Amino acid sequence: MRQVRPKKRPSEAQCPKRALEMFGDYQTLSIVDTLAIGEMRYCELQRALGNMNPVTLARRLKKLEDQRIIERRKETIDKLSVAYRLLPKGEHMLPVLRSIKEFSEKYLG
C-alpha cells in the first residue's frame, strides 16, 4: 500500500532563502530603491540608475512586475510610454533596503 504524504509548507529555514531570491541582485535592489522616490517613466528610471543596460533593466522590471513588487502602467496621454511604481509589497521591502545600506556604510564603507 502506497503511503500518502501531506504537502509540506516551506520550512522556516527556507523563508529567508526565498526572500533573498526575491530581492535578487544589486540591480533589482537599485530599482526598488529608486522607485521609493515615486512613480517614474522608463527613461527617467534608466537615467536615475546610471544608464543601466536596457536589456538588464527590462528583465529586472519584468521580474519585479511578475512578483507584484512593482506595477507597470501605460501612460494615458502617450500610449507608447509606461510608468512604474512600487506596490505595497515593494514598499515593505524599503526598511530592509535601509538596513542593508546602514550595514554597508558602517562595516563596508
CSV table of N, CA and C in Angstrom, one decimal:
chain,number,residue,atom,x,y,z
A,1,MET,N,0.8,-1.2,0.0
A,1,MET,CA,0.0,0.0,0.0
A,1,MET,C,0.9,1.2,0.0
A,2,ARG,N,0.5,2.2,-0.9
A,2,ARG,CA,1.3,3.4,-1.0
A,2,ARG,C,0.9,4.4,0.1
A,3,GLN,N,2.0,5.0,0.7
A,3,GLN,CA,1.7,6.0,1.7
A,3,GLN,C,1.6,7.4,1.1
A,4,VAL,N,0.6,8.1,1.6
A,4,VAL,CA,0.4,9.5,1.1
A,4,VAL,C,1.0,10.4,2.1
A,5,ARG,N,1.8,11.3,1.6
A,5,ARG,CA,2.5,12.3,2.5
A,5,ARG,C,1.7,13.6,2.4
A,6,PRO,N,1.6,14.2,3.5
A,6,PRO,CA,0.9,15.6,3.4
A,6,PRO,C,1.9,16.6,2.7
A,7,LYS,N,1.3,17.5,2.0
A,7,LYS,CA,2.1,18.5,1.4
A,7,LYS,C,2.8,19.4,2.4
A,8,LYS,N,4.1,19.6,2.2
A,8,LYS,CA,4.9,20.4,3.1
A,8,LYS,C,4.8,21.8,2.8
A,9,ARG,N,4.7,22.6,3.8
A,9,ARG,CA,4.8,24.1,3.7
A,9,ARG,C,6.2,24.4,3.7
A,10,PRO,N,6.6,25.5,3.1
A,10,PRO,CA,8.0,25.9,3.2
A,10,PRO,C,8.5,26.0,4.6
A,11,SER,N,9.6,25.4,4.9
A,11,SER,CA,10.1,25.5,6.3
A,11,SER,C,10.5,26.9,6.6
A,12,GLU,N,10.6,27.2,7.9
A,12,GLU,CA,11.0,28.5,8.4
A,12,GLU,C,12.4,28.8,7.9
A,13,ALA,N,13.2,27.7,7.7
A,13,ALA,CA,14.6,27.9,7.2
A,13,ALA,C,14.6,28.3,5.8
A,14,GLN,N,13.6,27.9,5.0
A,14,GLN,CA,13.5,28.2,3.6
A,14,GLN,C,13.0,29.7,3.4
A,15,CYS,N,12.3,30.3,4.3
A,15,CYS,CA,11.7,31.6,4.1
A,15,CYS,C,12.8,32.7,3.9
A,16,PRO,N,13.9,32.7,4.7
A,16,PRO,CA,14.9,33.7,4.4
A,16,PRO,C,15.5,33.5,3.0
A,17,LYS,N,15.7,32.3,2.6
A,17,LYS,CA,16.3,31.9,1.3
A,17,LYS,C,15.4,32.4,0.2
A,18,ARG,N,14.1,32.2,0.4
A,18,ARG,CA,13.1,32.7,-0.7
A,18,ARG,C,13.1,34.2,-0.7
A,19,ALA,N,13.2,34.8,0.4
A,19,ALA,CA,13.2,36.3,0.5
A,19,ALA,C,14.4,36.8,-0.3
A,20,LEU,N,15.6,36.2,0.0
A,20,LEU,CA,16.8,36.7,-0.7
A,20,LEU,C,16.7,36.5,-2.2
A,21,GLU,N,16.1,35.4,-2.6
A,21,GLU,CA,15.9,35.1,-4.0
A,21,GLU,C,15.0,36.2,-4.6
A,22,MET,N,14.0,36.6,-3.9
A,22,MET,CA,13.1,37.6,-4.4
A,22,MET,C,13.8,39.0,-4.5
A,23,PHE,N,14.7,39.3,-3.5
A,23,PHE,CA,15.4,40.5,-3.6
A,23,PHE,C,16.4,40.5,-4.8
A,24,GLY,N,16.9,39.3,-5.1
A,24,GLY,CA,17.7,39.2,-6.3
A,24,GLY,C,19.1,39.7,-6.2
A,25,ASP,N,19.3,40.7,-7.0
A,25,ASP,CA,20.7,41.2,-7.1
A,25,ASP,C,20.7,42.7,-6.9
A,26,TYR,N,21.9,43.2,-7.1
A,26,TYR,CA,22.1,44.7,-6.9
A,26,TYR,C,21.2,45.5,-7.8
A,27,GLN,N,21.1,45.2,-9.0
A,27,GLN,CA,20.3,45.9,-9.9
A,27,GLN,C,18.8,46.0,-9.5
A,28,THR,N,18.3,44.8,-9.1
A,28,THR,CA,16.9,44.7,-8.6
A,28,THR,C,16.7,45.6,-7.4
A,29,LEU,N,17.6,45.5,-6.4
A,29,LEU,CA,17.5,46.4,-5.2
A,29,LEU,C,17.6,47.9,-5.6
A,30,SER,N,18.4,48.2,-6.6
A,30,SER,CA,18.6,49.6,-7.0
A,30,SER,C,17.3,50.1,-7.6
A,31,ILE,N,16.6,49.3,-8.4
A,31,ILE,CA,15.3,49.7,-9.0
A,31,ILE,C,14.3,49.9,-7.9
A,32,VAL,N,14.2,49.0,-6.9
A,32,VAL,CA,13.2,49.2,-5.9
A,32,VAL,C,13.5,50.5,-5.1
A,33,ASP,N,14.8,50.7,-4.8
A,33,ASP,CA,15.3,51.8,-4.0
A,33,ASP,C,14.9,53.1,-4.8
A,34,THR,N,15.2,53.1,-6.1
A,34,THR,CA,14.9,54.3,-6.9
A,34,THR,C,13.4,54.6,-7.0
A,35,LEU,N,12.6,53.6,-7.1
A,35,LEU,CA,11.2,53.8,-7.2
A,35,LEU,C,10.6,54.2,-5.9
A,36,ALA,N,11.3,54.2,-4.8
A,36,ALA,CA,10.9,54.7,-3.5
A,36,ALA,C,10.6,56.2,-3.6
A,37,ILE,N,11.2,56.9,-4.5
A,37,ILE,CA,11.0,58.3,-4.7
A,37,ILE,C,9.6,58.6,-5.2
A,38,GLY,N,9.1,57.7,-6.0
A,38,GLY,CA,7.8,57.8,-6.6
A,38,GLY,C,7.8,57.2,-8.0
A,39,GLU,N,6.6,57.3,-8.6
A,39,GLU,CA,6.4,56.8,-10.0
A,39,GLU,C,7.4,57.4,-11.0
A,40,MET,N,7.9,56.6,-11.8
A,40,MET,CA,8.8,57.1,-12.9
A,40,MET,C,8.5,56.4,-14.2
A,41,ARG,N,8.8,57.1,-15.2
A,41,ARG,CA,8.7,56.6,-16.6
A,41,ARG,C,10.0,55.8,-16.8
A,42,TYR,N,10.0,54.9,-17.8
A,42,TYR,CA,11.1,54.0,-18.1
A,42,TYR,C,12.4,54.8,-18.3
A,43,CYS,N,12.4,55.9,-19.1
A,43,CYS,CA,13.6,56.6,-19.4
A,43,CYS,C,14.1,57.4,-18.2
A,44,GLU,N,13.2,57.9,-17.3
A,44,GLU,CA,13.6,58.5,-16.1
A,44,GLU,C,14.3,57.5,-15.2
A,45,LEU,N,13.7,56.3,-15.1
A,45,LEU,CA,14.3,55.3,-14.3
A,45,LEU,C,15.6,54.9,-14.8
A,46,GLN,N,15.8,54.7,-16.0
A,46,GLN,CA,17.1,54.3,-16.6
A,46,GLN,C,18.1,55.4,-16.3
A,47,ARG,N,17.8,56.7,-16.4
A,47,ARG,CA,18.7,57.7,-16.1
A,47,ARG,C,19.1,57.7,-14.7
A,48,ALA,N,18.1,57.6,-13.8
A,48,ALA,CA,18.3,57.6,-12.4
A,48,ALA,C,19.2,56.4,-11.9
A,49,LEU,N,19.2,55.3,-12.7
A,49,LEU,CA,20.0,54.2,-12.4
A,49,LEU,C,21.4,54.2,-13.0
A,50,GLY,N,21.8,55.4,-13.6
A,50,GLY,CA,23.1,55.5,-14.2
A,50,GLY,C,23.1,54.8,-15.5
A,51,ASN,N,22.1,54.9,-16.3
A,51,ASN,CA,22.0,54.3,-17.6
A,51,ASN,C,22.3,52.8,-17.6
A,52,MET,N,21.6,52.1,-16.8
A,52,MET,CA,21.6,50.6,-16.7
A,52,MET,C,21.4,50.1,-18.1
A,53,ASN,N,22.0,49.0,-18.5
A,53,ASN,CA,21.8,48.4,-19.7
A,53,ASN,C,20.3,48.1,-20.0
A,54,PRO,N,19.8,48.6,-21.1
A,54,PRO,CA,18.3,48.4,-21.3
A,54,PRO,C,17.8,47.0,-21.2
A,55,VAL,N,18.6,46.0,-21.7
A,55,VAL,CA,18.1,44.6,-21.6
A,55,VAL,C,18.0,44.2,-20.1
A,56,THR,N,19.1,44.6,-19.4
A,56,THR,CA,19.1,44.2,-17.9
A,56,THR,C,17.9,44.9,-17.2
A,57,LEU,N,17.7,46.2,-17.5
A,57,LEU,CA,16.6,46.9,-16.9
A,57,LEU,C,15.3,46.3,-17.2
A,58,ALA,N,15.0,46.0,-18.5
A,58,ALA,CA,13.8,45.4,-18.9
A,58,ALA,C,13.5,44.1,-18.2
A,59,ARG,N,14.5,43.2,-18.1
A,59,ARG,CA,14.4,41.9,-17.4
A,59,ARG,C,14.1,42.1,-16.0
A,60,ARG,N,14.8,43.0,-15.3
A,60,ARG,CA,14.5,43.2,-13.9
A,60,ARG,C,13.1,43.8,-13.6
A,61,LEU,N,12.7,44.7,-14.5
A,61,LEU,CA,11.4,45.3,-14.3
A,61,LEU,C,10.3,44.2,-14.5
A,62,LYS,N,10.5,43.3,-15.5
A,62,LYS,CA,9.5,42.3,-15.7
A,62,LYS,C,9.5,41.3,-14.5
A,63,LYS,N,10.6,41.0,-14.0
A,63,LYS,CA,10.7,40.1,-12.8
A,63,LYS,C,10.0,40.7,-11.6
A,64,LEU,N,10.2,42.0,-11.4
A,64,LEU,CA,9.6,42.7,-10.3
A,64,LEU,C,8.1,42.8,-10.5
A,65,GLU,N,7.7,43.0,-11.7
A,65,GLU,CA,6.3,43.1,-12.0
A,65,GLU,C,5.6,41.7,-11.8
A,66,ASP,N,6.2,40.6,-12.2
A,66,ASP,CA,5.7,39.3,-12.1
A,66,ASP,C,5.6,38.9,-10.6
A,67,GLN,N,6.5,39.5,-9.8
A,67,GLN,CA,6.4,39.2,-8.3
A,67,GLN,C,5.5,40.2,-7.6
A,68,ARG,N,4.8,41.0,-8.3
A,68,ARG,CA,3.9,42.0,-7.7
A,68,ARG,C,4.6,43.0,-6.7
A,69,ILE,N,5.8,43.3,-7.1
A,69,ILE,CA,6.6,44.3,-6.3
A,69,ILE,C,6.4,45.7,-6.9
A,70,ILE,N,6.3,45.7,-8.2
A,70,ILE,CA,6.1,47.0,-8.9
A,70,ILE,C,4.9,46.8,-9.8
A,71,GLU,N,4.4,48.0,-10.3
A,71,GLU,CA,3.3,48.0,-11.2
A,71,GLU,C,3.7,48.7,-12.4
A,72,ARG,N,3.4,48.2,-13.6
A,72,ARG,CA,3.7,48.9,-14.9
A,72,ARG,C,2.4,49.4,-15.4
A,73,ARG,N,2.4,50.7,-15.6
A,73,ARG,CA,1.1,51.4,-16.1
A,73,ARG,C,1.4,52.2,-17.3
A,74,LYS,N,0.5,52.0,-18.3
A,74,LYS,CA,0.6,52.7,-19.6
A,74,LYS,C,0.1,54.1,-19.3
A,75,GLU,N,0.9,55.1,-19.9
A,75,GLU,CA,0.5,56.5,-19.7
A,75,GLU,C,-0.8,56.7,-20.5
A,76,THR,N,-1.6,57.6,-20.0
A,76,THR,CA,-2.9,57.8,-20.7
A,76,THR,C,-2.7,58.8,-21.9
A,77,ILE,N,-1.8,59.8,-21.7
A,77,ILE,CA,-1.5,60.8,-22.7
A,77,ILE,C,-0.8,60.2,-23.9
A,78,ASP,N,0.3,59.5,-23.6
A,78,ASP,CA,1.2,59.0,-24.6
A,78,ASP,C,1.1,57.5,-24.5
A,79,LYS,N,0.4,56.8,-25.4
A,79,LYS,CA,0.2,55.4,-25.3
A,79,LYS,C,1.5,54.5,-25.4
A,80,LEU,N,2.6,55.1,-25.9
A,80,LEU,CA,3.8,54.4,-26.0
A,80,LEU,C,4.6,54.4,-24.7
A,81,SER,N,4.3,55.3,-23.8
A,81,SER,CA,5.1,55.5,-22.6
A,81,SER,C,4.5,54.6,-21.5
A,82,VAL,N,5.3,54.1,-20.6
A,82,VAL,CA,4.9,53.4,-19.5
A,82,VAL,C,5.5,54.0,-18.2
A,83,ALA,N,4.9,53.9,-17.1
A,83,ALA,CA,5.4,54.3,-15.8
A,83,ALA,C,5.4,53.2,-14.9
A,84,TYR,N,6.3,53.2,-13.9
A,84,TYR,CA,6.5,52.2,-12.9
A,84,TYR,C,6.3,52.8,-11.5
A,85,ARG,N,5.7,52.0,-10.6
A,85,ARG,CA,5.6,52.4,-9.2
A,85,ARG,C,5.6,51.2,-8.3
A,86,LEU,N,6.0,51.5,-7.1
A,86,LEU,CA,6.0,50.4,-6.1
A,86,LEU,C,4.6,50.0,-5.7
A,87,LEU,N,4.4,48.7,-5.5
A,87,LEU,CA,3.2,48.2,-4.9
A,87,LEU,C,3.4,48.0,-3.4
A,88,PRO,N,2.4,47.8,-2.6
A,88,PRO,CA,2.6,47.6,-1.2
A,88,PRO,C,3.8,46.6,-0.9
A,89,LYS,N,3.8,45.5,-1.6
A,89,LYS,CA,4.9,44.5,-1.4
A,89,LYS,C,6.3,45.2,-1.5
A,90,GLY,N,6.4,46.0,-2.6
A,90,GLY,CA,7.7,46.7,-2.8
A,90,GLY,C,8.0,47.7,-1.7
A,91,GLU,N,6.9,48.4,-1.2
A,91,GLU,CA,7.1,49.4,-0.1
A,91,GLU,C,7.6,48.7,1.1
A,92,HIS,N,7.1,47.4,1.3
A,92,HIS,CA,7.5,46.7,2.5
A,92,HIS,C,9.0,46.3,2.4
A,93,MET,N,9.6,46.3,1.3
A,93,MET,CA,11.0,46.0,1.1
A,93,MET,C,11.9,47.1,1.5
A,94,LEU,N,11.4,48.3,1.6
A,94,LEU,CA,12.2,49.5,1.8
A,94,LEU,C,12.9,49.5,3.2
A,95,PRO,N,12.3,49.1,4.3
A,95,PRO,CA,13.0,49.1,5.5
A,95,PRO,C,14.2,48.1,5.5
A,96,VAL,N,14.1,47.0,4.8
A,96,VAL,CA,15.2,46.0,4.6
A,96,VAL,C,16.3,46.7,3.8
A,97,LEU,N,15.9,47.4,2.8
A,97,LEU,CA,17.0,48.1,2.0
A,97,LEU,C,17.7,49.1,2.8
A,98,ARG,N,17.0,49.9,3.7
A,98,ARG,CA,17.6,50.8,4.5
A,98,ARG,C,18.6,50.1,5.5
A,99,SER,N,18.2,49.0,6.0
A,99,SER,CA,19.1,48.3,6.9
A,99,SER,C,20.3,47.8,6.2
A,100,ILE,N,20.2,47.3,4.9
A,100,ILE,CA,21.4,46.9,4.1
A,100,ILE,C,22.3,48.1,3.9
A,101,LYS,N,21.7,49.3,3.6
A,101,LYS,CA,22.5,50.5,3.4
A,101,LYS,C,23.3,50.9,4.7
A,102,GLU,N,22.6,50.9,5.8
A,102,GLU,CA,23.2,51.2,7.1
A,102,GLU,C,24.3,50.2,7.4
A,103,PHE,N,24.1,48.9,7.2
A,103,PHE,CA,25.1,47.9,7.4
A,103,PHE,C,26.3,48.2,6.6
A,104,SER,N,26.1,48.4,5.3
A,104,SER,CA,27.2,48.6,4.3
A,104,SER,C,28.0,49.9,4.7
A,105,GLU,N,27.3,50.9,5.1
A,105,GLU,CA,28.0,52.2,5.4
A,105,GLU,C,28.8,52.0,6.7
A,106,LYS,N,28.3,51.2,7.6
A,106,LYS,CA,29.0,51.0,8.9
A,106,LYS,C,30.2,50.0,8.8
A,107,TYR,N,30.0,49.0,8.1
A,107,TYR,CA,31.0,47.9,8.0
A,107,TYR,C,31.8,47.8,6.7
A,108,LEU,N,31.3,48.3,5.7
A,108,LEU,CA,32.0,48.2,4.4
A,108,LEU,C,32.4,49.5,3.8
A,109,GLY,N,32.0,50.6,4.4
A,109,GLY,CA,32.3,51.9,3.8
A,109,GLY,C,33.6,52.4,4.2
